[in-house]
Amino acid sequence: DTAVSQTPKYLVTQMGNDKSIKCEQNLGHDTMYWYKQDSKKFLKIMFSYNNKELIINETVPNRFSPKSPDKAHLNLHINSLELGDSAVYFCASSWTTGGYNEQFFGPGTRLTVL
Amino acid sequence: AQSVTQLDSQVPVFEEAPVELRCNYSSSVSVYLFWYVQYPNQGLQLLLKYLSGSTLVKSINGFEAEFNKSQTSFHLRKPSVHISDTAEYFCAVSVAGGTSYGKLTFGQGTILTVHP
């Protein structure tokens, strides 16, 4: 049974479109994250939610909007997609926000903007 | 702010040889240190972490890392690598205490390729 799952695994779309990536965790964690891994494999945090409350919001364009309907889900909606949004997006989850807990990562969603 | 530098982008080694993947960090506050591994087309998995106490930490599959506060380093080592260790390895830090909200700052990654 997958601990952190993401859908879709691959997403190919045209510039200007709006798309969503879904993330679900069945580990009972109360904190979830979105990371972006660029073409050079550099990983950077985008957002974090704790108990459905936004606690980390890095300098991400406001075209990106996370939504957490409940503790087990954290979705990422992207408006007006741009070429530079092409990347692999990883969802992760952990217990609490203390910084010492292991984060469990999903398999990633490869977004390609044409 | 914290930063992490992995000094080697690629490390090729032969099977059964020892390997060291280097990681240096910069932070004005205390940090927790992590090594994550990413196998091809998969998400990241925690390999080992240093929170406090003994500066030498070990994983179940033979890797170890040593926290060196004076040199701000957390190098990863394995005395004898296997083909299955081929992966990308990421060093990461988070601020110790309750203010980081779990934010991990990653290095650029090191691709370890083990040749037969």
CSV table of N, CA and C in Angstrom, one decimal, chain A residues 44-86:
chain,number,residue,atom,x,y,z
A,44,LYS,N,13.8,22.2,-4.2
A,44,LYS,CA,13.5,23.3,-3.4
A,44,LYS,C,12.0,23.3,-2.9
A,45,ILE,N,11.9,23.6,-1.6
A,45,ILE,CA,10.5,23.5,-1.0
A,45,ILE,C,9.7,24.6,-1.6
A,46,MET,N,8.4,24.4,-1.8
A,46,MET,CA,7.5,25.4,-2.2
A,46,MET,C,6.5,25.7,-1.1
A,47,PHE,N,5.8,24.7,-0.6
A,47,PHE,CA,4.8,24.9,0.4
A,47,PHE,C,4.8,23.8,1.5
A,48,SER,N,4.3,24.2,2.7
A,48,SER,CA,4.0,23.2,3.7
A,48,SER,C,2.7,23.5,4.4
A,49,TYR,N,2.0,22.4,4.7
A,49,TYR,CA,0.8,22.5,5.5
A,49,TYR,C,0.9,21.7,6.7
A,50,ASN,N,0.4,22.2,7.8
A,50,ASN,CA,0.3,21.5,9.0
A,50,ASN,C,-1.2,21.5,9.5
A,51,ASN,N,-1.8,20.3,9.6
A,51,ASN,CA,-3.2,20.3,9.9
A,51,ASN,C,-4.1,21.2,9.1
A,52,LYS,N,-3.8,21.2,7.8
A,52,LYS,CA,-4.6,21.9,6.8
A,52,LYS,C,-4.3,23.4,6.9
A,53,GLU,N,-3.3,23.8,7.7
A,53,GLU,CA,-2.9,25.3,7.7
A,53,GLU,C,-1.6,25.5,7.0
A,54,LEU,N,-1.6,26.5,6.2
A,54,LEU,CA,-0.3,26.8,5.5
A,54,LEU,C,0.7,27.4,6.4
A,55,ILE,N,1.9,26.7,6.5
A,55,ILE,CA,2.9,27.2,7.4
A,55,ILE,C,4.2,27.6,6.7
A,56,ILE,N,4.5,27.1,5.5
A,56,ILE,CA,5.6,27.5,4.7
A,56,ILE,C,5.1,27.9,3.3
A,57,ASN,N,5.5,29.1,2.9
A,57,ASN,CA,5.1,29.6,1.6
A,57,ASN,C,6.3,30.3,1.1
A,58,GLU,N,7.2,29.5,0.3
A,58,GLU,CA,8.4,30.1,-0.2
A,58,GLU,C,8.0,31.1,-1.3
A,59,THR,N,9.0,31.7,-1.9
A,59,THR,CA,8.8,32.7,-2.9
A,59,THR,C,8.4,32.0,-4.2
A,60,VAL,N,7.1,31.6,-4.3
A,60,VAL,CA,6.6,30.9,-5.4
A,60,VAL,C,5.6,31.8,-6.1
A,61,PRO,N,5.6,31.9,-7.4
A,61,PRO,CA,4.6,32.7,-8.1
A,61,PRO,C,3.2,32.4,-7.6
A,62,ASN,N,2.3,33.4,-7.5
A,62,ASN,CA,1.0,33.1,-7.0
A,62,ASN,C,0.1,32.4,-8.0
A,63,ARG,N,0.7,32.0,-9.2
A,63,ARG,CA,0.0,31.1,-10.1
A,63,ARG,C,-0.1,29.7,-9.5
A,64,PHE,N,0.7,29.5,-8.5
A,64,PHE,CA,0.7,28.2,-7.8
A,64,PHE,C,-0.2,28.3,-6.5
A,65,SER,N,-1.2,27.5,-6.4
A,65,SER,CA,-2.0,27.5,-5.2
A,65,SER,C,-2.2,26.1,-4.7
A,66,PRO,N,-1.7,25.9,-3.5
A,66,PRO,CA,-1.9,24.6,-2.8
A,66,PRO,C,-3.3,24.6,-2.1
A,67,LYS,N,-3.8,23.4,-2.0
A,67,LYS,CA,-5.1,23.3,-1.3
A,67,LYS,C,-5.1,22.0,-0.5
A,68,SER,N,-5.5,22.1,0.8
A,68,SER,CA,-5.4,21.0,1.6
A,68,SER,C,-6.8,20.7,2.2
A,69,PRO,N,-7.6,19.9,1.5
A,69,PRO,CA,-9.0,19.6,2.0
A,69,PRO,C,-9.1,18.9,3.3
A,70,ASP,N,-8.0,18.1,3.6
A,70,ASP,CA,-7.9,17.4,4.9
A,70,ASP,C,-6.5,17.1,5.1
A,71,LYS,N,-6.2,16.5,6.3
A,71,LYS,CA,-4.8,16.3,6.7
A,71,LYS,C,-4.1,15.3,5.7
A,72,ALA,N,-4.8,14.4,5.1
A,72,ALA,CA,-4.2,13.4,4.2
A,72,ALA,C,-4.0,13.8,2.8
A,73,HIS,N,-4.5,15.0,2.4
A,73,HIS,CA,-4.4,15.4,1.0
A,73,HIS,C,-3.8,16.8,0.9
A,74,LEU,N,-3.0,17.0,-0.1
A,74,LEU,CA,-2.4,18.3,-0.4
A,74,LEU,C,-2.3,18.4,-1.9
A,75,ASN,N,-3.2,19.2,-2.5
A,75,ASN,CA,-3.2,19.3,-4.0
A,75,ASN,C,-2.5,20.6,-4.4
A,76,LEU,N,-2.0,20.6,-5.6
A,76,LEU,CA,-1.3,21.7,-6.1
A,76,LEU,C,-1.9,22.1,-7.4
A,77,HIS,N,-2.4,23.3,-7.5
A,77,HIS,CA,-3.1,23.8,-8.7
A,77,HIS,C,-2.2,24.9,-9.3
A,78,ILE,N,-2.0,24.8,-10.6
A,78,ILE,CA,-1.1,25.8,-11.3
A,78,ILE,C,-1.9,26.4,-12.4
A,79,ASN,N,-2.0,27.7,-12.3
A,79,ASN,CA,-2.6,28.5,-13.4
A,79,ASN,C,-1.6,29.0,-14.4
A,80,SER,N,-2.1,29.2,-15.6
A,80,SER,CA,-1.4,29.9,-16.7
A,80,SER,C,0.1,29.3,-16.8
A,81,LEU,N,0.2,28.0,-17.0
A,81,LEU,CA,1.4,27.4,-17.0
A,81,LEU,C,2.4,28.0,-18.0
A,82,GLU,N,3.7,28.1,-17.5
A,82,GLU,CA,4.8,28.6,-18.3
A,82,GLU,C,5.8,27.6,-18.6
A,83,LEU,N,6.7,27.8,-19.5
A,83,LEU,CA,7.7,26.8,-19.9
A,83,LEU,C,8.6,26.5,-18.7
A,84,GLY,N,8.9,27.5,-17.9
A,84,GLY,CA,9.8,27.4,-16.7
A,84,GLY,C,9.1,26.5,-15.6
A,85,ASP,N,7.9,26.2,-15.7
A,85,ASP,CA,7.2,25.4,-14.7
A,85,ASP,C,7.5,23.9,-14.9
A,86,SER,N,8.1,23.6,-16.1
A,86,SER,CA,8.5,22.2,-16.4
A,86,SER,C,9.5,21.7,-15.3
